[in-house]
XYZ file of C-alpha atoms in Angstrom:
707
model
C -15.567 -29.620 11.851
C -13.646 -27.472 13.167
C -11.016 -24.721 12.968
C -7.727 -24.687 15.284
C -6.757 -21.410 15.902
C -3.342 -20.938 18.191
C -3.313 -18.016 20.683
C -0.028 -17.074 22.361
C -0.807 -14.396 24.688
C 1.494 -11.354 25.450
C 4.400 -10.735 23.360
C 4.919 -12.178 20.075
C 8.506 -14.327 20.110
C 8.140 -15.955 16.865
C 8.617 -13.922 13.535
C 5.082 -15.083 12.490
C 4.199 -12.710 9.208
C 2.581 -9.493 9.203
C -0.713 -10.640 10.213
C -0.918 -8.381 13.696
C -4.211 -7.440 15.139
C -4.490 -5.343 18.153
C -6.788 -4.776 20.690
C -7.434 -2.211 22.814
C -9.653 -1.939 26.386
C -9.590 1.472 28.282
C -8.767 -0.775 31.417
C -9.575 1.832 33.955
C -7.617 4.218 31.656
C -5.020 2.342 30.624
C -4.993 1.013 27.225
C -4.406 -2.533 26.456
C -3.084 -4.573 23.276
C -3.341 -7.929 22.920
C -0.911 -8.583 19.657
C -1.865 -11.599 17.729
C 0.062 -12.757 15.304
C -0.885 -15.850 12.423
C 1.402 -18.846 12.923
C 2.701 -21.249 9.972
C 0.017 -24.513 10.624
C 1.924 -27.810 11.291
C 1.470 -29.580 7.929
C -0.325 -29.528 4.945
C -2.396 -32.093 2.556
C -2.905 -29.965 -0.780
C -1.283 -27.750 -3.525
C -2.634 -25.182 -5.710
C 0.122 -24.575 -8.403
C -0.403 -21.918 -10.965
C 1.634 -21.491 -13.955
C 1.530 -18.060 -15.331
C 2.544 -18.924 -19.552
C 4.162 -15.951 -21.332
C 2.064 -16.086 -25.035
C 3.852 -13.211 -26.635
C 5.310 -14.031 -30.159
C 8.850 -15.509 -29.008
C 7.943 -18.295 -26.416
C 7.402 -20.943 -28.552
C 10.247 -22.477 -27.738
C 10.455 -22.096 -24.297
C 6.731 -23.394 -23.520
C 8.294 -26.305 -24.986
C 11.228 -26.363 -22.738
C 8.332 -26.076 -19.788
C 6.506 -28.343 -20.889
C 9.108 -30.962 -21.692
C 10.605 -30.208 -17.485
C 7.024 -31.012 -15.766
C 6.743 -34.619 -16.263
C 10.468 -34.780 -13.668
C 8.345 -31.893 -11.599
C 5.462 -34.338 -11.241
C 7.795 -37.291 -10.241
C 9.045 -35.012 -7.586
C 5.656 -34.017 -6.424
C 4.510 -36.891 -6.277
C 7.202 -39.197 -5.383
C 7.746 -37.248 -2.025
C 4.410 -36.591 -1.148
C 2.225 -39.203 -2.139
C -0.735 -37.926 -0.399
C -1.010 -34.782 -1.451
C -3.627 -33.774 -3.600
C -2.813 -31.104 -6.087
C -4.647 -28.602 -8.610
C -2.507 -27.118 -11.486
C -3.796 -24.363 -13.480
C -2.681 -21.900 -16.558
C -3.169 -18.281 -16.976
C -1.461 -15.851 -19.689
C 0.590 -13.274 -19.464
C -1.481 -11.208 -21.923
C -4.492 -8.693 -20.233
C -4.956 -6.690 -24.076
C -4.702 -3.497 -24.024
C -6.382 -2.036 -21.194
C -8.432 0.316 -23.267
C -5.746 1.528 -25.816
C -5.811 -0.199 -29.444
C -2.895 -2.333 -28.905
C -3.616 -5.616 -28.478
C -7.042 -6.058 -29.194
C -7.453 -9.578 -30.738
C -9.311 -11.925 -28.604
C -6.257 -14.372 -28.272
C -4.570 -11.149 -27.177
C -6.407 -10.848 -24.191
C -6.300 -13.965 -21.407
C -8.458 -12.152 -18.789
C -6.415 -13.803 -16.493
C -9.173 -16.328 -17.002
C -7.711 -20.290 -16.722
C -6.719 -21.101 -19.951
C -7.563 -24.282 -20.962
C -7.867 -24.500 -24.919
C -5.554 -25.037 -27.946
C -6.951 -23.490 -30.398
C -10.369 -24.409 -31.096
C -9.804 -27.515 -29.242
C -10.618 -27.757 -25.898
C -8.870 -29.413 -23.373
C -10.040 -32.244 -21.124
C -9.710 -30.770 -17.186
C -11.128 -31.824 -13.763
C -14.955 -31.623 -14.146
C -14.827 -28.929 -16.647
C -13.740 -26.437 -14.519
C -10.639 -25.402 -15.831
C -7.831 -26.866 -13.974
C -6.105 -30.625 -13.744
C -6.349 -32.494 -10.455
C -4.546 -34.685 -9.119
C -5.834 -37.294 -7.043
C -3.919 -39.654 -5.041
C -7.108 -41.767 -3.591
C -8.993 -41.626 -6.604
C -11.884 -41.117 -4.718
C -12.653 -37.478 -6.173
C -12.480 -38.323 -9.810
C -9.343 -36.400 -10.544
C -6.166 -38.237 -12.326
C -4.253 -41.036 -10.450
C -1.799 -41.840 -13.207
C 1.057 -39.567 -12.923
C 2.480 -40.148 -16.716
C -1.224 -39.310 -17.564
C -1.239 -36.234 -15.273
C 2.011 -35.120 -16.565
C 0.978 -35.311 -20.070
C -2.012 -33.539 -19.671
C -0.319 -30.845 -18.144
C 2.507 -30.162 -20.804
C -0.569 -30.067 -23.254
C -2.135 -27.222 -21.070
C 1.535 -25.252 -21.149
C 1.814 -25.685 -24.894
C -2.029 -24.527 -25.809
C -1.226 -21.116 -24.778
C 0.566 -20.250 -28.029
C 2.916 -17.424 -29.237
C -0.128 -14.937 -30.822
C -0.621 -13.172 -27.309
C -0.012 -9.793 -26.182
C 3.803 -8.634 -26.643
C 2.995 -6.381 -23.497
C 3.608 -9.179 -20.856
C 1.901 -8.609 -17.775
C 2.592 -11.875 -15.811
C 2.718 -10.193 -12.392
C -0.992 -8.297 -13.106
C -1.828 -12.124 -14.520
C -1.774 -13.718 -11.312
C -2.935 -11.001 -8.961
C -5.868 -10.539 -11.002
C -7.204 -14.492 -10.927
C -5.236 -14.954 -6.952
C -5.964 -11.514 -5.334
C -8.258 -8.903 -7.147
C -11.162 -8.750 -4.939
C -13.269 -7.257 -7.999
C -11.838 -7.959 -11.174
C -13.243 -6.218 -14.098
C -15.212 -7.800 -17.051
C -14.200 -5.250 -19.918
C -12.634 -2.170 -20.267
C -13.746 1.126 -22.391
C -12.848 4.471 -22.898
C -14.966 7.591 -22.127
C -13.836 11.028 -23.051
C -9.987 10.051 -22.909
C -10.615 7.897 -19.501
C -10.353 4.071 -19.458
C -13.710 2.932 -17.146
C -13.836 -1.044 -15.597
C -17.150 -1.922 -15.994
C -18.746 -5.343 -14.659
C -16.841 -7.818 -12.287
C -15.744 -10.831 -14.373
C -17.524 -14.191 -12.795
C -16.046 -16.209 -15.112
C -12.910 -15.735 -13.151
C -14.520 -15.553 -9.662
C -16.172 -18.529 -10.364
C -12.776 -20.659 -11.500
C -11.112 -19.297 -8.402
C -13.596 -19.943 -6.193
C -13.409 -24.129 -8.145
C -9.433 -23.614 -8.113
C -8.021 -22.005 -4.697
C -8.519 -23.904 -1.398
C -8.713 -22.176 1.535
C -6.122 -24.173 3.486
C -3.703 -25.360 0.182
C -0.270 -24.465 -0.209
C -0.143 -22.167 -3.260
C 2.698 -21.929 -5.786
C 2.886 -19.730 -8.497
C 5.103 -20.697 -11.623
C 5.503 -17.132 -13.887
C 7.774 -18.263 -17.275
C 8.402 -15.092 -19.094
C 11.273 -14.129 -21.104
C 10.635 -10.098 -21.048
C 10.578 -7.632 -18.191
C 6.644 -7.761 -16.626
C 4.616 -4.776 -18.391
C 1.471 -4.692 -15.688
C -0.188 -1.225 -17.152
C -1.960 0.420 -14.861
C -6.154 -0.005 -15.037
C -8.662 2.942 -15.352
C -7.538 6.736 -15.993
C -5.302 7.702 -18.870
C -2.402 5.138 -18.056
C -4.090 3.160 -21.611
C -2.064 5.557 -23.100
C 1.204 3.874 -22.623
C -0.255 1.140 -25.152
C -1.950 3.702 -27.552
C -0.671 3.074 -31.192
C -3.002 5.190 -33.228
C -3.298 8.671 -33.368
C -6.545 10.483 -34.946
C -5.220 10.703 -38.112
C -4.369 7.371 -38.485
C -0.632 8.127 -37.736
C 1.645 6.465 -35.364
C 1.050 7.299 -31.826
C 3.687 8.790 -30.279
C 3.606 9.840 -25.985
C 4.389 13.420 -24.968
C 7.557 14.175 -24.461
C 9.264 14.100 -20.543
C 9.669 17.278 -19.304
C 14.050 18.114 -18.926
C 14.438 17.050 -14.889
C 13.522 13.809 -16.247
C 16.800 13.218 -17.537
C 18.979 13.988 -14.349
C 16.789 12.252 -11.752
C 13.749 10.582 -12.611
C 12.711 10.854 -9.084
C 12.298 14.518 -9.600
C 9.289 15.989 -8.256
C 9.329 18.195 -11.378
C 10.372 15.029 -13.690
C 6.621 14.797 -14.893
C 5.086 14.159 -19.153
C 4.785 17.544 -21.479
C 1.083 16.459 -21.094
C 0.990 17.597 -17.818
C 1.327 20.925 -16.096
C 5.104 21.506 -15.125
C 4.220 21.402 -11.018
C 4.175 23.082 -8.370
C 7.516 25.415 -8.197
C 9.049 23.728 -11.637
C 10.202 25.839 -13.812
C 9.687 25.208 -17.693
C 12.742 26.740 -18.641
C 14.320 23.440 -20.317
C 11.564 21.915 -21.653
C 11.057 20.846 -24.619
C 7.527 20.086 -25.152
C 6.718 21.473 -28.741
C 6.400 18.286 -30.247
C 5.872 14.754 -29.343
C 8.430 11.959 -28.866
C 9.910 10.992 -32.390
C 9.714 7.128 -33.548
C 12.620 7.188 -32.646
C 13.249 8.316 -29.414
C 9.316 6.278 -28.864
C 9.409 2.884 -30.685
C 6.106 1.386 -29.732
C 7.644 -2.042 -28.952
C 9.253 0.228 -25.625
C 7.120 1.806 -24.177
C 7.080 -0.463 -20.904
C 11.465 0.329 -20.576
C 12.585 2.965 -18.769
C 9.223 4.864 -18.409
C 9.697 7.393 -16.157
C 12.732 8.861 -17.287
C 11.289 8.394 -21.048
C 8.023 9.811 -20.547
C 7.699 11.836 -17.393
C 5.019 9.002 -16.035
C 5.358 5.347 -14.513
C 2.152 3.849 -16.275
C 2.799 0.703 -14.444
C 1.601 -0.945 -10.805
C 4.303 -0.356 -8.635
C 5.864 -3.742 -7.525
C 4.889 -3.301 -3.889
C 1.204 -4.174 -4.831
C 2.344 -7.606 -5.882
C 4.201 -8.394 -2.785
C 1.518 -7.066 -0.623
C -1.089 -9.469 -2.688
C 1.329 -12.783 -1.152
C 1.702 -11.095 2.135
C -0.930 -9.087 3.283
C -5.097 -10.033 4.569
C -6.672 -6.951 3.362
C -5.478 -5.330 -0.129
C -7.168 -2.253 -1.865
C -10.090 -3.623 -4.555
C -10.289 -1.397 -7.726
C -12.611 1.185 -6.335
C -9.975 2.015 -3.763
C -11.265 0.453 -0.912
C -10.239 -2.162 2.017
C -10.792 -5.717 1.553
C -10.041 -9.119 2.493
C -7.245 -10.898 0.484
C -8.505 -14.086 -1.532
C -5.564 -15.431 -1.240
C -6.411 -15.475 3.164
C -9.758 -16.028 3.550
C -12.263 -19.092 3.178
C -14.343 -18.193 -1.001
C -16.624 -21.287 0.303
C -17.088 -21.192 3.639
C -19.935 -23.753 3.915
C -18.082 -26.726 2.029
C -15.690 -29.490 3.367
C -12.634 -27.070 3.161
C -12.080 -25.323 6.333
C -9.213 -23.213 8.058
C -6.966 -20.305 6.429
C -3.485 -20.356 4.826
C -0.944 -17.534 6.083
C 1.811 -16.206 3.728
C 4.077 -18.648 4.884
C 1.942 -20.939 2.425
C 2.354 -19.144 -0.456
C 5.127 -19.194 -3.045
C 6.190 -17.019 -5.627
C 8.454 -18.994 -8.500
C 10.010 -16.744 -11.829
C 11.982 -18.305 -15.015
C 12.688 -15.377 -16.163
C 15.185 -13.560 -17.961
C 18.680 -13.591 -16.703
C 21.914 -15.573 -16.665
C 21.975 -19.231 -15.624
C 25.522 -18.057 -14.247
C 24.548 -15.669 -12.101
C 22.046 -18.332 -10.188
C 24.437 -21.418 -10.304
C 26.493 -22.908 -7.290
C 29.645 -22.487 -7.716
C 32.050 -25.262 -8.295
C 35.345 -25.851 -6.855
C 37.070 -23.531 -9.490
C 34.612 -20.348 -8.336
C 32.638 -20.641 -11.389
C 28.734 -21.561 -11.709
C 28.564 -25.405 -11.916
C 25.216 -26.401 -13.381
C 25.456 -29.701 -11.703
C 25.396 -27.716 -7.707
C 22.048 -26.366 -8.702
C 20.301 -23.479 -8.417
C 20.789 -21.469 -5.438
C 18.169 -21.106 -2.555
C 16.703 -17.715 -1.314
C 19.002 -17.375 1.377
C 22.309 -18.478 -0.290
C 21.268 -15.506 -3.134
C 20.848 -12.698 0.080
C 23.685 -14.042 1.754
C 26.010 -14.189 -1.391
C 25.320 -10.845 -2.834
C 23.515 -12.254 -5.692
C 20.838 -9.947 -5.809
C 22.890 -7.021 -5.920
C 24.421 -9.280 -9.246
C 21.368 -9.475 -11.186
C 18.819 -6.448 -9.940
C 21.062 -3.783 -8.131
C 18.351 -0.955 -7.285
C 16.148 -0.739 -9.634
C 14.450 2.226 -7.650
C 17.399 4.319 -7.995
C 18.849 6.675 -10.588
C 22.366 7.878 -9.722
C 24.046 8.743 -13.142
C 28.084 7.232 -11.783
C 25.860 3.349 -12.037
C 26.047 2.527 -8.655
C 22.326 1.827 -8.395
C 22.862 -0.942 -11.519
C 23.482 -4.520 -11.276
C 26.747 -5.276 -11.499
C 26.423 -7.548 -14.166
C 26.439 -5.754 -17.239
C 24.550 -8.260 -19.292
C 20.881 -7.504 -16.474
C 20.968 -3.627 -17.077
C 18.515 -2.932 -19.189
C 19.547 -0.933 -22.293
C 18.812 -0.268 -25.795
C 22.218 1.014 -26.791
C 25.312 -1.600 -26.748
C 26.414 -2.423 -23.534
C 30.189 -2.889 -22.751
C 31.922 -4.367 -19.163
C 32.655 -8.201 -18.436
C 30.783 -10.413 -16.278
C 31.538 -10.289 -12.915
C 31.726 -13.839 -12.284
C 32.909 -15.957 -15.414
C 35.352 -13.409 -16.705
C 33.826 -12.950 -19.924
C 33.893 -9.154 -22.007
C 30.480 -8.100 -23.382
C 30.613 -8.402 -27.313
C 30.170 -5.403 -29.756
C 27.088 -5.730 -32.793
C 28.521 -8.248 -35.206
C 31.090 -10.297 -33.274
C 31.256 -14.124 -34.233
C 29.266 -16.437 -33.351
C 29.351 -16.578 -29.270
C 31.722 -14.231 -28.932
C 29.934 -13.660 -25.075
C 29.088 -17.398 -24.389
C 26.333 -15.690 -22.133
C 24.305 -13.716 -24.893
C 26.167 -13.930 -28.217
C 26.843 -10.531 -28.803
C 24.756 -6.851 -28.011
C 22.736 -5.497 -31.425
C 22.696 -2.026 -32.816
C 19.132 -1.079 -33.058
C 16.420 1.101 -31.674
C 13.212 -0.560 -31.089
C 14.683 -3.535 -28.923
C 16.552 -4.586 -25.645
C 19.602 -6.355 -25.559
C 19.506 -9.700 -24.309
C 20.631 -10.616 -20.875
C 21.305 -14.312 -22.259
C 20.492 -16.557 -25.081
C 20.745 -20.281 -25.144
C 20.796 -23.428 -28.008
C 17.379 -25.019 -29.266
C 17.585 -28.593 -29.835
C 16.746 -28.205 -33.443
C 17.619 -25.173 -35.552
C 14.425 -23.717 -36.932
C 14.028 -22.113 -40.608
C 12.351 -19.404 -40.391
C 12.452 -18.668 -44.089
C 9.662 -21.782 -44.288
C 5.960 -20.890 -45.146
C 4.528 -22.782 -41.719
C 7.408 -20.462 -39.465
C 5.728 -17.877 -37.677
C 6.854 -15.541 -35.313
C 10.634 -16.280 -36.124
C 12.890 -14.312 -35.147
C 15.546 -14.677 -38.043
C 12.905 -14.668 -41.060
C 14.590 -10.957 -42.065
C 17.661 -12.221 -44.057
C 19.900 -8.834 -42.921
C 19.201 -9.463 -39.383
C 22.012 -8.780 -36.980
C 20.816 -10.949 -34.237
C 22.616 -13.546 -32.227
C 19.871 -16.003 -32.036
C 20.452 -16.404 -35.735
C 24.499 -17.101 -36.385
C 25.654 -20.242 -37.489
C 28.910 -21.285 -36.452
C 30.648 -19.760 -39.092
C 29.382 -16.394 -37.577
C 27.115 -15.877 -41.049
C 23.739 -14.626 -39.944
C 21.113 -16.741 -41.663
C 17.339 -17.465 -41.386
C 17.865 -20.057 -39.312
C 17.085 -20.045 -35.738
C 19.549 -21.813 -33.363
C 18.967 -20.059 -29.929
C 16.566 -18.385 -28.413
C 17.167 -14.981 -25.979
C 15.390 -13.665 -23.091
C 15.891 -9.510 -21.574
C 16.417 -8.858 -18.460
C 12.901 -9.544 -15.893
C 13.969 -6.690 -14.165
C 10.697 -6.206 -12.361
C 9.556 -9.518 -12.032
C 12.847 -10.095 -10.140
C 12.055 -7.141 -7.730
C 9.670 -8.828 -6.357
C 11.026 -11.652 -5.819
C 13.777 -10.321 -4.242
C 10.971 -8.649 -1.651
C 9.156 -12.192 -0.664
C 12.617 -13.676 0.859
C 12.491 -17.705 1.260
C 8.886 -17.388 -0.242
C 11.042 -16.569 -4.078
C 12.302 -18.541 -6.439
C 14.008 -17.801 -9.049
C 15.215 -19.583 -12.051
C 16.703 -18.629 -15.839
C 14.659 -18.174 -18.611
C 18.024 -19.342 -20.692
C 18.360 -22.614 -18.693
C 22.098 -24.235 -17.737
C 22.714 -27.443 -19.851
C 21.123 -30.405 -18.117
C 24.282 -32.366 -17.160
C 23.000 -35.613 -17.684
C 21.801 -35.425 -21.279
C 24.028 -32.077 -22.459
C 20.518 -30.788 -22.794
C 19.133 -27.525 -22.564
C 15.731 -26.848 -20.259
C 13.757 -25.621 -17.067
C 14.246 -28.856 -14.552
C 16.809 -27.188 -12.579
C 13.902 -24.384 -12.023
C 11.322 -26.670 -11.340
C 13.442 -28.487 -9.345
C 13.908 -25.498 -6.791
C 10.321 -24.913 -6.757
C 9.396 -28.931 -6.154
C 12.129 -29.395 -3.270
C 10.655 -25.495 -1.839
C 7.234 -27.340 -1.595
C 7.698 -29.988 -0.198
C 10.402 -28.402 2.418
C 7.203 -26.523 3.052
C 4.428 -29.175 3.277
C 6.383 -30.883 5.799
C 7.135 -30.661 9.231
C 6.620 -26.439 10.725
C 9.701 -25.990 12.452
C 10.036 -22.371 14.906
C 12.562 -19.795 13.566
C 13.055 -18.583 17.255
C 13.438 -20.419 21.325
C 10.916 -20.255 23.725
C 11.781 -19.680 27.282
C 11.347 -22.738 29.266
C 10.850 -23.679 32.944
C 11.856 -26.169 35.279
C 9.092 -28.149 34.580
C 9.671 -28.169 30.742
C 6.509 -26.454 29.773
C 6.529 -22.735 28.371
C 4.074 -19.621 28.954
C 1.890 -19.897 26.142
C -2.231 -20.117 26.145
C -3.052 -21.775 22.845
C -6.407 -21.652 21.401
C -8.789 -23.320 18.819
C -11.302 -21.874 17.501
C -14.175 -23.773 16.538
C -17.650 -23.554 14.678
C -19.575 -26.416 16.977
C -22.906 -26.068 18.007
C -22.048 -27.465 21.317
C -19.468 -25.785 22.332
C -19.167 -27.761 25.963
C -19.328 -31.079 24.278
C -16.150 -29.598 21.757
C -14.302 -28.273 24.658
C -14.446 -31.387 26.332
C -12.922 -33.311 24.088
C -9.823 -34.965 25.326
C -7.061 -31.932 25.108
C -9.423 -29.129 25.662
C -11.008 -27.445 28.091
C -13.322 -24.020 27.531
C -11.512 -20.922 27.025
C -14.090 -17.616 28.299
C -11.322 -14.351 27.837
C -13.233 -12.093 25.728
C -10.707 -9.762 25.453
C -8.505 -12.662 23.433
C -11.730 -13.805 21.594
C -12.327 -10.453 20.737
C -9.217 -9.826 18.807
C -8.841 -13.434 17.466
C -11.940 -12.091 15.918
C -11.034 -9.468 13.724
C -9.020 -12.141 11.779
C -10.407 -14.011 8.436
C -10.022 -17.002 9.848
C -11.784 -16.908 13.028
C -14.712 -15.322 11.562
C -17.842 -16.567 12.158
C -16.596 -19.101 14.911
C -18.801 -19.823 17.743
C -16.783 -21.066 20.537
C -13.011 -21.384 21.782
C -11.280 -24.114 23.545
C -7.726 -24.131 25.245
C -5.820 -27.037 23.967
C -4.335 -28.529 27.160
C -0.117 -28.208 27.368
C 0.951 -31.321 28.621
C 3.224 -31.948 32.350
C 4.707 -34.752 33.464
C 4.923 -38.615 32.119
C 2.619 -37.254 29.186
C 4.511 -34.115 28.759
C 7.973 -36.755 28.412
C 6.323 -38.802 25.618
C 5.153 -35.809 23.708
C 9.277 -34.734 23.926
C 10.316 -37.915 23.755
C 8.785 -40.408 21.317
C 9.449 -39.744 17.866
C 8.581 -43.647 16.767
C 5.306 -43.175 16.200
C 3.004 -40.343 14.184
C 1.791 -37.837 16.602
C -1.832 -38.997 16.399
C -0.679 -42.264 17.397
C 0.916 -41.387 20.715
C -0.791 -42.322 24.035
C -1.643 -38.625 24.947
C -3.552 -35.639 24.191
C -2.089 -31.917 24.035
C 1.229 -30.969 22.888
C 4.645 -29.899 24.050
C 7.486 -27.796 22.922
C 10.591 -29.571 21.537
C 13.781 -27.686 20.771
C 16.852 -29.311 19.699
C 19.386 -26.028 18.879
C 19.766 -25.353 23.120
C 22.107 -27.595 25.353
C 20.816 -29.752 26.235
C 18.042 -29.979 24.332
C 14.467 -30.029 25.140
C 13.055 -33.197 23.602
C 14.374 -35.653 21.678
C 16.209 -33.976 18.964
C 14.910 -36.882 16.684
C 11.573 -35.184 16.463
C 12.930 -32.223 14.797
C 15.270 -33.737 12.748
C 13.545 -32.964 9.508
C 13.698 -29.018 10.191
C 16.471 -27.128 9.233
C 19.382 -26.558 11.099
C 19.436 -23.383 13.248
C 15.449 -23.786 12.888
C 15.478 -27.443 15.191
C 12.149 -26.397 17.217
C 8.619 -27.262 16.793
C 5.246 -26.846 18.866
C 4.217 -30.574 18.600
C 0.728 -31.496 19.138
C -0.135 -35.211 20.145
C -2.947 -37.658 20.005
C -6.363 -35.992 19.557
C -5.494 -32.809 19.737
C -2.922 -32.479 16.282
C -3.722 -29.038 14.905
C -4.708 -29.183 11.872
C -5.475 -25.723 10.822
C -4.071 -22.417 10.655
C -2.864 -20.143 13.592
C -2.111 -17.725 15.845
C 0.688 -17.062 17.934
C 1.919 -14.662 21.404
C 3.411 -15.555 24.209
C 3.114 -14.342 28.536
C 0.942 -13.317 30.487
C -2.554 -11.958 29.430
C -2.767 -8.187 30.594
C -5.135 -7.687 33.464
C -6.223 -4.354 34.966
C -5.557 -3.697 38.654
């Protein structure tokens, strides 16, 4: 068993993610740095797919939409990647009250552990480990029939139900399951402070079983509200406190005056805190806490800094770092290795460690599908054209349309999303959709006056909808068995409950979603690793019904692309012999290093400076010897660059070469890199017994030496 580590020595010329390591040596008084960057492995043969399902009271219908679409995803993955094995797990967005009295029921805290129960029923999972396993070879005892696998998965997506915590935390849920180095077991409040206790050994065992070190990881969040990932520990739990010591409704202290004009002002603080150095209290109104109209408990996660003077939630940077950085902070404030990028079970048959380019996050969240769909010839959103890719969203200005800049508070509205439906607000909004031209409609308007969200509502304790979509079958909210139904109040003014005449009824005909701002912030920051879908799905062009097939199709396409051929985004300089100035090294765990480096296409590598730099990365930790993979030349180089007729392992030469179809004349046969996207049709090609199958590092040029 061996682990391949690619080393290009000198100056990195390929964008490979933020995994830079530096080694310095006095070198006669002159410091020398060797920069090591991780390069994506050539091919991936396993997928770990994690669904984060919002299980709050409005989610039952959306869970059914997702369950109905899953067979399409399974068919896509199985058809496009017949040899790929897949782990699939489900966790919920419910993380309890973080020490507050909210969400104190057992069903309101999933602890970010794998959810494999439907009420009292334990659903069948792979070896009772809590997740499903698609096993294409049938050798490991997993599922081999696509229909059975899809049916089991659909049942697991429906199992969470809609009795979970109403303060949804999908971001923190997947972070705790996949990333948090030391997840806590419980929270107690001592002397007004939330204290994290114990270590969740159940979660850690599930993580070790579910997460392979060398798999591609894809996370799918399904939620219809903005994320509310409250910080753990300290007094942040007060954000979710419901009842005070006298049994009355608890309300947070008022914000200080500076918050009204600029929540980013250092003097914007809570009246429960001191005013801050250099801040005047002259305009502060701190005598009483907020009123029920100012602080309805259902809106504790909305516009926190302006309304309360404190942001109680984890910053979204935490979640971007969790999917891109090799080290993170644990709950004790210590720097720790990110579990996503280490081998959690180093002595098993799996080896190698993924890089950030093998981690994807998809969000099916509150955003109109009209904002995400590609445009037709008439310039309007076309559901038949599919959803925009990350690059299309970036280049076409979609992020400004749906997100704006949530960290900015300019009073002129310049930081807000240009789509008024994506502006979080309690008060009714106005404006016109910039793509469709549909004007927002005031409360009480006829049914579907605005075809995207129906119309605005006149409430004090709920946010306006970003969008609504029809239910396949109307739901009678007056029925005794209709739990958590938004139309139960006969005096509602909810567009979900309007019939064709415009009358508000106790029959739910539509389902809605609020703007998913925090989820979208993370997805934007991830660039090509982020995939955005709408919780208010587009109509299916084939059936006319609504569902999440387009969102899952976008995920499936991106996963299939990522698990195939690895392509280089920048060119390398080629000399007259067709070679590049690169050294490639594999790190191995063999006991007999001499024999290992005598294998075809290899030779010993002994530069201790490079080895020392390499060992700083978790991928190479514990490796015993290092072999250089040979760059081919002469006739062998020609075969490597030009023969596209056979699989790389079947070619009669052992080593590697560089192929580039983006230059004229091309370096090698363009057919070798035909599967790469336009602009990135380049590859380091490993052939014969030098096939590279593990994680890698990259840097090119001369190894620095002391003169």
